[in-house]
Amino acid sequence: MHLPDFEAWAMFACVVEHRSFSAAAQALGVSKATVSKAISRLEARLGTALFHRTSRRLTLTDSGRALADQAQRILAEGQAAEEQALESARAPTGLVRLAAPMTFGVRHVAPAIADFMVAHPGIEIDLHLSDARVDIVAEGVDIALRIADLPDSSLRARRLSSVRSRVVASPAYLEQHGVPAHPAQLADHACFGYTNIANATWTFHGPGSEVAAVRVVGPLSTNNGEAMMPALKAGVGIARLPDFIVDHEIETGELIEILSDWQAPPVALHLLTPPSARRPARVELLISWLSERFRNICEASGNRRDSRTTAD
């Protein structure tokens, strides 16, 4: 039996990550020649080229792209195995890369990781905030928080909380343009677009199991929900946004929820990790911390507001 050339696979993964033989060699603390020989050795064993090399560019071949994710998993599993063994004898240390949606990240994730770092001073956090979907394997992310109806994938997903969306507008807008009584009427209103979702059709489930779908248009499109708030408050249009963005404004009366008998398709807050089952202790600690902190967080917020509305 021939054992895999684990060193060459790991160096291949490092070159893919750093997009350069020289940068990979520097990161690994070895010579560029050592990295080059390892890649040549792996290519000879596989019988295929992994990179196109020119004097100015280094790009993956089709075979290289097909094998890159597997190489990164091999490297990650090896690092995790070593770190797990080492961390059993000492307090967890090192870097955790975390990705989260922009508004939820600023309002909830940033305070959570501040508390986490106080409790675990040896752990560093690289927090990436964006509403765009992150390829956590390709970008080397350890944990991602995502608010979505997740498609099937090889990622490991943990559902933390359902997230309810509400259709809202300012009192001034509704006074000037009227209050829609049915989702179909939104087609005649100025509705803000969320550009991270290509489909401009809003779907609703209503009374008596009725389903309504309406294609919306409007004067504002943006890739971040909170960026809609100034235009919403100014009476420019209507938006469909999650509870955690609009709760306060609904409570203060700056925004009014409309079509409350109609629900958007359910989405949830998920915690995602790469497919490998083996993770460093520092990553496991942050997973546990975030899971506990955010379990049912959006449901609890919505329930509190609904109970206040009922009481009123």
PDB file of C-alpha atoms in Angstrom:
ATOM      1  CA  MET A   1       0.000   0.000   0.000  1.00  0.00           C
ATOM      2  CA  HIS A   2       1.318   3.452  -0.938  1.00  0.00           C
ATOM      3  CA  LEU A   3       0.595   6.128   1.655  1.00  0.00           C
ATOM      4  CA  PRO A   4      -0.608   9.504   0.371  1.00  0.00           C
ATOM      5  CA  ASP A   5       2.017  12.234   0.183  1.00  0.00           C
ATOM      6  CA  PHE A   6       0.420  14.268   2.973  1.00  0.00           C
ATOM      7  CA  GLU A   7       3.186  16.876   2.977  1.00  0.00           C
ATOM      8  CA  ALA A   8       2.692  17.568  -0.730  1.00  0.00           C
ATOM      9  CA  TRP A   9      -1.084  17.759  -0.326  1.00  0.00           C
ATOM     10  CA  ALA A  10      -0.658  20.238   2.543  1.00  0.00           C
ATOM     11  CA  MET A  11       1.751  22.374   0.514  1.00  0.00           C
ATOM     12  CA  PHE A  12      -0.639  22.311  -2.448  1.00  0.00           C
ATOM     13  CA  ALA A  13      -3.426  23.584  -0.168  1.00  0.00           C
ATOM     14  CA  CYS A  14      -1.148  26.329   1.123  1.00  0.00           C
ATOM     15  CA  VAL A  15      -0.222  27.461  -2.399  1.00  0.00           C
ATOM     16  CA  VAL A  16      -3.934  27.572  -3.294  1.00  0.00           C
ATOM     17  CA  GLU A  17      -4.663  29.680  -0.209  1.00  0.00           C
ATOM     18  CA  HIS A  18      -1.795  32.125  -0.750  1.00  0.00           C
ATOM     19  CA  ARG A  19      -1.926  32.085  -4.583  1.00  0.00           C
ATOM     20  CA  SER A  20       1.852  32.018  -4.735  1.00  0.00           C
ATOM     21  CA  PHE A  21       4.704  29.547  -4.229  1.00  0.00           C
ATOM     22  CA  SER A  22       6.770  32.234  -2.498  1.00  0.00           C
ATOM     23  CA  ALA A  23       3.974  33.304  -0.139  1.00  0.00           C
ATOM     24  CA  ALA A  24       3.174  29.684   0.697  1.00  0.00           C
ATOM     25  CA  ALA A  25       6.837  28.989   1.425  1.00  0.00           C
ATOM     26  CA  GLN A  26       7.021  32.030   3.702  1.00  0.00           C
ATOM     27  CA  ALA A  27       3.862  30.965   5.556  1.00  0.00           C
ATOM     28  CA  LEU A  28       5.201  27.437   6.020  1.00  0.00           C
ATOM     29  CA  GLY A  29       8.716  28.549   6.974  1.00  0.00           C
ATOM     30  CA  VAL A  30      10.391  26.575   4.174  1.00  0.00           C
ATOM     31  CA  SER A  31      12.153  27.456   0.939  1.00  0.00           C
ATOM     32  CA  LYS A  32      10.321  28.122  -2.312  1.00  0.00           C
ATOM     33  CA  ALA A  33      12.256  25.209  -3.830  1.00  0.00           C
ATOM     34  CA  THR A  34      10.848  22.854  -1.186  1.00  0.00           C
ATOM     35  CA  VAL A  35       7.303  23.898  -2.067  1.00  0.00           C
ATOM     36  CA  SER A  36       7.964  23.632  -5.796  1.00  0.00           C
ATOM     37  CA  LYS A  37       9.429  20.141  -5.442  1.00  0.00           C
ATOM     38  CA  ALA A  38       6.453  19.011  -3.356  1.00  0.00           C
ATOM     39  CA  ILE A  39       3.984  20.251  -5.985  1.00  0.00           C
ATOM     40  CA  SER A  40       5.981  18.607  -8.798  1.00  0.00           C
ATOM     41  CA  ARG A  41       6.084  15.381  -6.793  1.00  0.00           C
ATOM     42  CA  LEU A  42       2.316  15.469  -6.302  1.00  0.00           C
ATOM     43  CA  GLU A  43       1.678  16.254  -9.980  1.00  0.00           C
ATOM     44  CA  ALA A  44       3.884  13.349 -11.025  1.00  0.00           C
ATOM     45  CA  ARG A  45       2.049  11.009  -8.674  1.00  0.00           C
ATOM     46  CA  LEU A  46      -1.373  12.166  -9.868  1.00  0.00           C
ATOM     47  CA  GLY A  47      -0.357  12.250 -13.525  1.00  0.00           C
ATOM     48  CA  THR A  48      -1.773  15.731 -14.065  1.00  0.00           C
ATOM     49  CA  ALA A  49      -0.728  19.355 -13.758  1.00  0.00           C
ATOM     50  CA  LEU A  50      -2.226  21.281 -10.851  1.00  0.00           C
ATOM     51  CA  PHE A  51      -1.138  24.783 -11.874  1.00  0.00           C
ATOM     52  CA  HIS A  52      -0.559  26.822 -15.007  1.00  0.00           C
ATOM     53  CA  ARG A  53       2.760  28.598 -14.375  1.00  0.00           C
ATOM     54  CA  THR A  54       3.971  31.682 -16.195  1.00  0.00           C
ATOM     55  CA  SER A  55       6.490  34.337 -15.211  1.00  0.00           C
ATOM     56  CA  ARG A  56       3.646  36.608 -14.063  1.00  0.00           C
ATOM     57  CA  ARG A  57       0.723  34.389 -13.071  1.00  0.00           C
ATOM     58  CA  LEU A  58      -0.052  31.203 -11.228  1.00  0.00           C
ATOM     59  CA  THR A  59      -3.501  29.744 -11.874  1.00  0.00           C
ATOM     60  CA  LEU A  60      -5.147  26.425 -11.111  1.00  0.00           C
ATOM     61  CA  THR A  61      -5.764  23.933 -13.873  1.00  0.00           C
ATOM     62  CA  ASP A  62      -9.140  22.199 -14.092  1.00  0.00           C
ATOM     63  CA  SER A  63      -7.622  19.270 -12.171  1.00  0.00           C
ATOM     64  CA  GLY A  64      -6.192  21.656  -9.583  1.00  0.00           C
ATOM     65  CA  ARG A  65      -9.575  23.309  -9.012  1.00  0.00           C
ATOM     66  CA  ALA A  66     -11.241  19.918  -8.650  1.00  0.00           C
ATOM     67  CA  LEU A  67      -8.726  18.845  -5.991  1.00  0.00           C
ATOM     68  CA  ALA A  68      -8.271  22.144  -4.115  1.00  0.00           C
ATOM     69  CA  ASP A  69     -11.121  21.649  -1.621  1.00  0.00           C
ATOM     70  CA  GLN A  70      -9.955  18.119  -0.800  1.00  0.00           C
ATOM     71  CA  ALA A  71      -6.412  19.355  -0.234  1.00  0.00           C
ATOM     72  CA  GLN A  72      -7.667  22.082   2.107  1.00  0.00           C
ATOM     73  CA  ARG A  73      -9.672  19.507   4.066  1.00  0.00           C
ATOM     74  CA  ILE A  74      -6.595  17.267   4.377  1.00  0.00           C
ATOM     75  CA  LEU A  75      -4.571  20.203   5.705  1.00  0.00           C
ATOM     76  CA  ALA A  76      -7.341  21.354   8.050  1.00  0.00           C
ATOM     77  CA  GLU A  77      -7.872  17.871   9.485  1.00  0.00           C
ATOM     78  CA  GLY A  78      -4.148  17.410  10.085  1.00  0.00           C
ATOM     79  CA  GLN A  79      -3.842  20.790  11.786  1.00  0.00           C
ATOM     80  CA  ALA A  80      -6.936  20.143  13.859  1.00  0.00           C
ATOM     81  CA  ALA A  81      -5.652  16.736  14.999  1.00  0.00           C
ATOM     82  CA  GLU A  82      -2.341  18.217  16.128  1.00  0.00           C
ATOM     83  CA  GLU A  83      -3.965  21.220  17.770  1.00  0.00           C
ATOM     84  CA  GLN A  84      -6.500  19.061  19.558  1.00  0.00           C
ATOM     85  CA  ALA A  85      -3.713  16.974  21.041  1.00  0.00           C
ATOM     86  CA  LEU A  86      -1.729  20.035  22.058  1.00  0.00           C
ATOM     87  CA  GLU A  87      -4.704  21.926  23.435  1.00  0.00           C
ATOM     88  CA  SER A  88      -5.638  19.080  25.758  1.00  0.00           C
ATOM     89  CA  ALA A  89      -2.583  20.053  27.791  1.00  0.00           C
ATOM     90  CA  ARG A  90      -3.049  23.826  27.757  1.00  0.00           C
ATOM     91  CA  ALA A  91      -5.627  26.581  27.426  1.00  0.00           C
ATOM     92  CA  PRO A  92      -6.850  26.998  23.829  1.00  0.00           C
ATOM     93  CA  THR A  93      -5.084  29.719  21.860  1.00  0.00           C
ATOM     94  CA  GLY A  94      -4.911  30.899  18.276  1.00  0.00           C
ATOM     95  CA  LEU A  95      -7.060  32.451  15.598  1.00  0.00           C
ATOM     96  CA  VAL A  96     -10.708  31.706  14.730  1.00  0.00           C
ATOM     97  CA  ARG A  97     -12.120  33.106  11.485  1.00  0.00           C
ATOM     98  CA  LEU A  98     -15.806  33.988  11.826  1.00  0.00           C
ATOM     99  CA  ALA A  99     -18.194  35.303   9.146  1.00  0.00           C
ATOM    100  CA  ALA A 100     -21.593  36.850   9.859  1.00  0.00           C
ATOM    101  CA  PRO A 101     -24.262  39.057   8.225  1.00  0.00           C
ATOM    102  CA  MET A 102     -23.546  42.766   8.507  1.00  0.00           C
ATOM    103  CA  THR A 103     -26.405  44.097  10.670  1.00  0.00           C
ATOM    104  CA  PHE A 104     -26.805  40.991  12.825  1.00  0.00           C
ATOM    105  CA  GLY A 105     -23.020  40.951  13.170  1.00  0.00           C
ATOM    106  CA  VAL A 106     -22.775  44.533  14.412  1.00  0.00           C
ATOM    107  CA  ARG A 107     -25.781  44.300  16.738  1.00  0.00           C
ATOM    108  CA  HIS A 108     -25.358  40.812  18.168  1.00  0.00           C
ATOM    109  CA  VAL A 109     -22.176  39.008  17.089  1.00  0.00           C
ATOM    110  CA  ALA A 110     -19.710  41.773  18.006  1.00  0.00           C
ATOM    111  CA  PRO A 111     -20.970  41.991  21.631  1.00  0.00           C
ATOM    112  CA  ALA A 112     -20.976  38.193  21.881  1.00  0.00           C
ATOM    113  CA  ILE A 113     -17.367  37.830  20.777  1.00  0.00           C
ATOM    114  CA  ALA A 114     -16.296  40.665  23.095  1.00  0.00           C
ATOM    115  CA  ASP A 115     -17.642  38.639  26.016  1.00  0.00           C
ATOM    116  CA  PHE A 116     -16.045  35.494  24.566  1.00  0.00           C
ATOM    117  CA  MET A 117     -12.589  37.085  24.358  1.00  0.00           C
ATOM    118  CA  VAL A 118     -12.833  38.272  27.948  1.00  0.00           C
ATOM    119  CA  ALA A 119     -13.547  34.679  28.989  1.00  0.00           C
ATOM    120  CA  HIS A 120     -10.867  33.230  26.658  1.00  0.00           C
ATOM    121  CA  PRO A 121      -8.042  35.796  26.384  1.00  0.00           C
ATOM    122  CA  GLY A 122      -5.751  33.452  24.432  1.00  0.00           C
ATOM    123  CA  ILE A 123      -8.103  33.219  21.457  1.00  0.00           C
ATOM    124  CA  GLU A 124      -8.084  35.790  18.634  1.00  0.00           C
ATOM    125  CA  ILE A 125     -11.084  36.466  16.384  1.00  0.00           C
ATOM    126  CA  ASP A 126     -10.993  37.539  12.730  1.00  0.00           C
ATOM    127  CA  LEU A 127     -14.574  38.752  12.186  1.00  0.00           C
ATOM    128  CA  HIS A 128     -15.750  39.209   8.591  1.00  0.00           C
ATOM    129  CA  LEU A 129     -19.092  41.003   8.222  1.00  0.00           C
ATOM    130  CA  SER A 130     -20.958  40.837   4.918  1.00  0.00           C
ATOM    131  CA  ASP A 131     -24.449  40.040   3.704  1.00  0.00           C
ATOM    132  CA  ALA A 132     -22.956  38.272   0.665  1.00  0.00           C
ATOM    133  CA  ARG A 133     -22.737  34.488   0.824  1.00  0.00           C
ATOM    134  CA  VAL A 134     -19.258  33.390   1.893  1.00  0.00           C
ATOM    135  CA  ASP A 135     -17.578  30.239   0.546  1.00  0.00           C
ATOM    136  CA  ILE A 136     -16.275  29.176   3.933  1.00  0.00           C
ATOM    137  CA  VAL A 137     -14.109  26.332   2.617  1.00  0.00           C
ATOM    138  CA  ALA A 138     -12.415  28.348  -0.119  1.00  0.00           C
ATOM    139  CA  GLU A 139     -11.895  31.386   2.152  1.00  0.00           C
ATOM    140  CA  GLY A 140     -10.672  29.427   5.167  1.00  0.00           C
ATOM    141  CA  VAL A 141     -13.534  30.449   7.462  1.00  0.00           C
ATOM    142  CA  ASP A 142     -13.939  28.335  10.612  1.00  0.00           C
ATOM    143  CA  ILE A 143     -17.511  29.386  11.482  1.00  0.00           C
ATOM    144  CA  ALA A 144     -20.194  31.243   9.531  1.00  0.00           C
ATOM    145  CA  LEU A 145     -23.513  32.566  10.761  1.00  0.00           C
ATOM    146  CA  ARG A 146     -26.061  32.735   7.959  1.00  0.00           C
ATOM    147  CA  ILE A 147     -29.697  33.820   7.860  1.00  0.00           C
ATOM    148  CA  ALA A 148     -31.310  31.877   5.039  1.00  0.00           C
ATOM    149  CA  ASP A 149     -33.297  28.877   3.936  1.00  0.00           C
ATOM    150  CA  LEU A 150     -30.240  26.715   3.422  1.00  0.00           C
ATOM    151  CA  PRO A 151     -29.868  24.578   0.310  1.00  0.00           C
ATOM    152  CA  ASP A 152     -28.405  21.101   0.632  1.00  0.00           C
ATOM    153  CA  SER A 153     -24.626  21.214   0.892  1.00  0.00           C
ATOM    154  CA  SER A 154     -21.665  19.400   2.378  1.00  0.00           C
ATOM    155  CA  LEU A 155     -21.341  22.014   5.138  1.00  0.00           C
ATOM    156  CA  ARG A 156     -22.243  21.125   8.703  1.00  0.00           C
ATOM    157  CA  ALA A 157     -25.214  23.266   9.784  1.00  0.00           C
ATOM    158  CA  ARG A 158     -26.778  23.915  13.182  1.00  0.00           C
ATOM    159  CA  ARG A 159     -30.113  25.726  13.301  1.00  0.00           C
ATOM    160  CA  LEU A 160     -30.135  28.324  16.097  1.00  0.00           C
ATOM    161  CA  SER A 161     -33.313  30.388  15.694  1.00  0.00           C
ATOM    162  CA  SER A 162     -36.142  31.053  13.291  1.00  0.00           C
ATOM    163  CA  VAL A 163     -36.158  34.564  11.825  1.00  0.00           C
ATOM    164  CA  ARG A 164     -39.411  36.322  10.974  1.00  0.00           C
ATOM    165  CA  SER A 165     -39.588  39.031   8.313  1.00  0.00           C
ATOM    166  CA  ARG A 166     -42.069  41.892   8.494  1.00  0.00           C
ATOM    167  CA  VAL A 167     -43.351  44.245   5.802  1.00  0.00           C
ATOM    168  CA  VAL A 168     -43.005  47.814   7.051  1.00  0.00           C
ATOM    169  CA  ALA A 169     -43.438  51.408   5.974  1.00  0.00           C
ATOM    170  CA  SER A 170     -43.506  54.807   7.665  1.00  0.00           C
ATOM    171  CA  PRO A 171     -46.774  56.452   8.752  1.00  0.00           C
ATOM    172  CA  ALA A 172     -46.100  59.224   6.216  1.00  0.00           C
ATOM    173  CA  TYR A 173     -45.791  56.781   3.316  1.00  0.00           C
ATOM    174  CA  LEU A 174     -48.973  54.937   4.252  1.00  0.00           C
ATOM    175  CA  GLU A 175     -50.896  58.165   4.710  1.00  0.00           C
ATOM    176  CA  GLN A 176     -49.870  59.355   1.249  1.00  0.00           C
ATOM    177  CA  HIS A 177     -50.117  56.065  -0.680  1.00  0.00           C
ATOM    178  CA  GLY A 178     -52.584  53.964   1.298  1.00  0.00           C
ATOM    179  CA  VAL A 179     -52.211  50.710   3.231  1.00  0.00           C
ATOM    180  CA  PRO A 180     -52.012  47.527   1.113  1.00  0.00           C
ATOM    181  CA  ALA A 181     -54.661  45.016   2.233  1.00  0.00           C
ATOM    182  CA  HIS A 182     -53.330  42.120   0.147  1.00  0.00           C
ATOM    183  CA  PRO A 183     -49.789  41.236  -1.013  1.00  0.00           C
ATOM    184  CA  ALA A 184     -50.851  41.602  -4.665  1.00  0.00           C
ATOM    185  CA  GLN A 185     -51.315  45.339  -4.048  1.00  0.00           C
ATOM    186  CA  LEU A 186     -47.574  45.698  -3.347  1.00  0.00           C
ATOM    187  CA  ALA A 187     -47.054  45.665  -7.112  1.00  0.00           C
ATOM    188  CA  ASP A 188     -48.483  49.201  -7.134  1.00  0.00           C
ATOM    189  CA  HIS A 189     -46.163  50.448  -4.380  1.00  0.00           C
ATOM    190  CA  ALA A 190     -42.504  51.456  -4.127  1.00  0.00           C
ATOM    191  CA  CYS A 191     -40.824  48.396  -2.592  1.00  0.00           C
ATOM    192  CA  PHE A 192     -37.145  48.284  -1.748  1.00  0.00           C
ATOM    193  CA  GLY A 193     -34.990  45.520  -3.238  1.00  0.00           C
ATOM    194  CA  TYR A 194     -32.423  43.346  -1.456  1.00  0.00           C
ATOM    195  CA  THR A 195     -29.713  42.675  -4.037  1.00  0.00           C
ATOM    196  CA  ASN A 196     -28.167  39.638  -2.332  1.00  0.00           C
ATOM    197  CA  ILE A 197     -31.282  37.767  -3.499  1.00  0.00           C
ATOM    198  CA  ALA A 198     -31.631  37.751  -7.281  1.00  0.00           C
ATOM    199  CA  ASN A 199     -35.379  37.052  -7.234  1.00  0.00           C
ATOM    200  CA  ALA A 200     -37.476  40.235  -6.901  1.00  0.00           C
ATOM    201  CA  THR A 201     -40.633  38.253  -6.149  1.00  0.00           C
ATOM    202  CA  TRP A 202     -42.004  38.370  -2.597  1.00  0.00           C
ATOM    203  CA  THR A 203     -43.906  35.257  -1.571  1.00  0.00           C
ATOM    204  CA  PHE A 204     -46.388  35.130   1.317  1.00  0.00           C
ATOM    205  CA  HIS A 205     -48.460  32.512   3.126  1.00  0.00           C
ATOM    206  CA  GLY A 206     -51.747  33.909   4.350  1.00  0.00           C
ATOM    207  CA  PRO A 207     -55.090  33.105   5.917  1.00  0.00           C
ATOM    208  CA  GLY A 208     -56.761  29.899   4.792  1.00  0.00           C
ATOM    209  CA  SER A 209     -53.458  28.514   3.442  1.00  0.00           C
ATOM    210  CA  GLU A 210     -53.522  31.047   0.607  1.00  0.00           C
ATOM    211  CA  VAL A 211     -50.173  31.641  -1.103  1.00  0.00           C
ATOM    212  CA  ALA A 212     -49.475  34.948  -2.836  1.00  0.00           C
ATOM    213  CA  ALA A 213     -46.457  35.907  -4.928  1.00  0.00           C
ATOM    214  CA  VAL A 214     -45.879  39.436  -6.181  1.00  0.00           C
ATOM    215  CA  ARG A 215     -43.039  40.917  -8.201  1.00  0.00           C
ATOM    216  CA  VAL A 216     -41.973  44.150  -6.543  1.00  0.00           C
ATOM    217  CA  VAL A 217     -40.117  47.190  -7.860  1.00  0.00           C
ATOM    218  CA  GLY A 218     -39.005  50.392  -6.243  1.00  0.00           C
ATOM    219  CA  PRO A 219     -36.546  53.279  -6.127  1.00  0.00           C
ATOM    220  CA  LEU A 220     -33.950  51.683  -3.808  1.00  0.00           C
ATOM    221  CA  SER A 221     -31.948  48.473  -4.000  1.00  0.00           C
ATOM    222  CA  THR A 222     -29.151  47.611  -1.589  1.00  0.00           C
ATOM    223  CA  ASN A 223     -27.171  44.633  -0.339  1.00  0.00           C
ATOM    224  CA  ASN A 224     -27.798  45.486   3.325  1.00  0.00           C
ATOM    225  CA  GLY A 225     -31.147  45.645   5.090  1.00  0.00           C
ATOM    226  CA  GLU A 226     -30.212  48.332   7.601  1.00  0.00           C
ATOM    227  CA  ALA A 227     -29.208  50.640   4.746  1.00  0.00           C
ATOM    228  CA  MET A 228     -32.918  50.805   3.845  1.00  0.00           C
ATOM    229  CA  MET A 229     -33.867  52.362   7.175  1.00  0.00           C
ATOM    230  CA  PRO A 230     -33.274  56.088   6.429  1.00  0.00           C
ATOM    231  CA  ALA A 231     -35.319  55.902   3.211  1.00  0.00           C
ATOM    232  CA  LEU A 232     -38.016  53.901   4.991  1.00  0.00           C
ATOM    233  CA  LYS A 233     -38.317  56.483   7.760  1.00  0.00           C
ATOM    234  CA  ALA A 234     -38.329  59.274   5.164  1.00  0.00           C
ATOM    235  CA  GLY A 235     -41.447  57.776   3.591  1.00  0.00           C
ATOM    236  CA  VAL A 236     -39.833  56.739   0.306  1.00  0.00           C
ATOM    237  CA  GLY A 237     -41.208  53.198   0.184  1.00  0.00           C
ATOM    238  CA  ILE A 238     -41.943  49.775   1.700  1.00  0.00           C
ATOM    239  CA  ALA A 239     -39.466  47.075   2.771  1.00  0.00           C
ATOM    240  CA  ARG A 240     -39.552  43.507   4.010  1.00  0.00           C
ATOM    241  CA  LEU A 241     -36.970  43.143   6.768  1.00  0.00           C
ATOM    242  CA  PRO A 242     -36.207  40.760   9.643  1.00  0.00           C
ATOM    243  CA  ASP A 243     -37.384  41.403  13.188  1.00  0.00           C
ATOM    244  CA  PHE A 244     -33.975  42.281  14.566  1.00  0.00           C
ATOM    245  CA  ILE A 245     -33.667  45.236  12.169  1.00  0.00           C
ATOM    246  CA  VAL A 246     -37.167  46.754  12.542  1.00  0.00           C
ATOM    247  CA  ASP A 247     -38.291  45.768  16.067  1.00  0.00           C
ATOM    248  CA  HIS A 248     -37.269  49.030  17.717  1.00  0.00           C
ATOM    249  CA  GLU A 249     -38.769  51.262  15.018  1.00  0.00           C
ATOM    250  CA  ILE A 250     -42.084  49.384  15.109  1.00  0.00           C
ATOM    251  CA  GLU A 251     -42.149  49.724  18.888  1.00  0.00           C
ATOM    252  CA  THR A 252     -41.516  53.489  18.736  1.00  0.00           C
ATOM    253  CA  GLY A 253     -44.009  54.034  15.904  1.00  0.00           C
ATOM    254  CA  GLU A 254     -41.428  55.236  13.388  1.00  0.00           C
ATOM    255  CA  LEU A 255     -42.427  52.277  11.206  1.00  0.00           C
ATOM    256  CA  ILE A 256     -45.718  50.406  10.938  1.00  0.00           C
ATOM    257  CA  GLU A 257     -46.057  46.724  10.136  1.00  0.00           C
ATOM    258  CA  ILE A 258     -48.489  45.982   7.317  1.00  0.00           C
ATOM    259  CA  LEU A 259     -49.896  42.690   6.007  1.00  0.00           C
ATOM    260  CA  SER A 260     -49.355  41.169   9.459  1.00  0.00           C
ATOM    261  CA  ASP A 261     -51.677  38.258   8.628  1.00  0.00           C
ATOM    262  CA  TRP A 262     -49.321  37.224   5.833  1.00  0.00           C
ATOM    263  CA  GLN A 263     -46.011  35.489   6.540  1.00  0.00           C
ATOM    264  CA  ALA A 264     -42.895  35.356   4.402  1.00  0.00           C
ATOM    265  CA  PRO A 265     -41.410  31.888   3.795  1.00  0.00           C
ATOM    266  CA  PRO A 266     -39.557  30.767   6.919  1.00  0.00           C
ATOM    267  CA  VAL A 267     -35.840  31.366   7.232  1.00  0.00           C
ATOM    268  CA  ALA A 268     -33.535  30.727  10.145  1.00  0.00           C
ATOM    269  CA  LEU A 269     -30.237  31.702  11.715  1.00  0.00           C
ATOM    270  CA  HIS A 270     -27.783  28.866  11.125  1.00  0.00           C
ATOM    271  CA  LEU A 271     -24.259  28.217  12.331  1.00  0.00           C
ATOM    272  CA  LEU A 272     -22.174  26.644   9.561  1.00  0.00           C
ATOM    273  CA  THR A 273     -18.794  24.943   9.671  1.00  0.00           C
ATOM    274  CA  PRO A 274     -16.679  23.154   7.045  1.00  0.00           C
ATOM    275  CA  PRO A 275     -17.478  19.467   6.480  1.00  0.00           C
ATOM    276  CA  SER A 276     -14.609  18.118   8.593  1.00  0.00           C
ATOM    277  CA  ALA A 277     -15.800  16.638  11.888  1.00  0.00           C
ATOM    278  CA  ARG A 278     -12.480  17.415  13.578  1.00  0.00           C
ATOM    279  CA  ARG A 279     -12.025  20.973  14.816  1.00  0.00           C
ATOM    280  CA  PRO A 280      -9.520  22.730  17.107  1.00  0.00           C
ATOM    281  CA  ALA A 281     -10.651  23.289  20.683  1.00  0.00           C
ATOM    282  CA  ARG A 282     -10.723  27.069  20.174  1.00  0.00           C
ATOM    283  CA  VAL A 283     -13.251  26.649  17.350  1.00  0.00           C
ATOM    284  CA  GLU A 284     -15.369  24.240  19.409  1.00  0.00           C
ATOM    285  CA  LEU A 285     -15.406  26.745  22.262  1.00  0.00           C
ATOM    286  CA  LEU A 286     -16.664  29.550  20.038  1.00  0.00           C
ATOM    287  CA  ILE A 287     -19.276  27.272  18.446  1.00  0.00           C
ATOM    288  CA  SER A 288     -20.634  26.405  21.882  1.00  0.00           C
ATOM    289  CA  TRP A 289     -20.573  30.066  22.968  1.00  0.00           C
ATOM    290  CA  LEU A 290     -22.428  31.321  19.887  1.00  0.00           C
ATOM    291  CA  SER A 291     -24.921  28.445  19.955  1.00  0.00           C
ATOM    292  CA  GLU A 292     -25.847  29.215  23.538  1.00  0.00           C
ATOM    293  CA  ARG A 293     -25.924  32.982  23.004  1.00  0.00           C
ATOM    294  CA  PHE A 294     -28.082  32.903  19.877  1.00  0.00           C
ATOM    295  CA  ARG A 295     -30.350  29.921  20.515  1.00  0.00           C
ATOM    296  CA  ASN A 296     -33.866  31.191  19.742  1.00  0.00           C
ATOM    297  CA  ILE A 297     -32.660  34.810  19.942  1.00  0.00           C
ATOM    298  CA  CYS A 298     -34.819  36.062  17.073  1.00  0.00           C
ATOM    299  CA  GLU A 299     -37.840  34.050  18.206  1.00  0.00           C
ATOM    300  CA  ALA A 300     -37.556  35.491  21.714  1.00  0.00           C
ATOM    301  CA  SER A 301     -37.406  39.044  20.348  1.00  0.00           C
ATOM    302  CA  GLY A 302     -40.457  38.517  18.149  1.00  0.00           C
ATOM    303  CA  ASN A 303     -42.428  36.834  20.922  1.00  0.00           C
ATOM    304  CA  ARG A 304     -41.767  39.699  23.324  1.00  0.00           C
ATOM    305  CA  ARG A 305     -43.013  42.247  20.801  1.00  0.00           C
ATOM    306  CA  ASP A 306     -46.041  40.143  19.850  1.00  0.00           C
ATOM    307  CA  SER A 307     -46.994  39.797  23.517  1.00  0.00           C
ATOM    308  CA  ARG A 308     -46.760  43.573  23.994  1.00  0.00           C
ATOM    309  CA  THR A 309     -48.934  44.128  20.919  1.00  0.00           C
ATOM    310  CA  THR A 310     -51.542  41.674  22.241  1.00  0.00           C
ATOM    311  CA  ALA A 311     -51.522  43.300  25.659  1.00  0.00           C
ATOM    312  CA  ASP A 312     -52.061  46.727  24.096  1.00  0.00           C
TER     313      ASP A 312
END
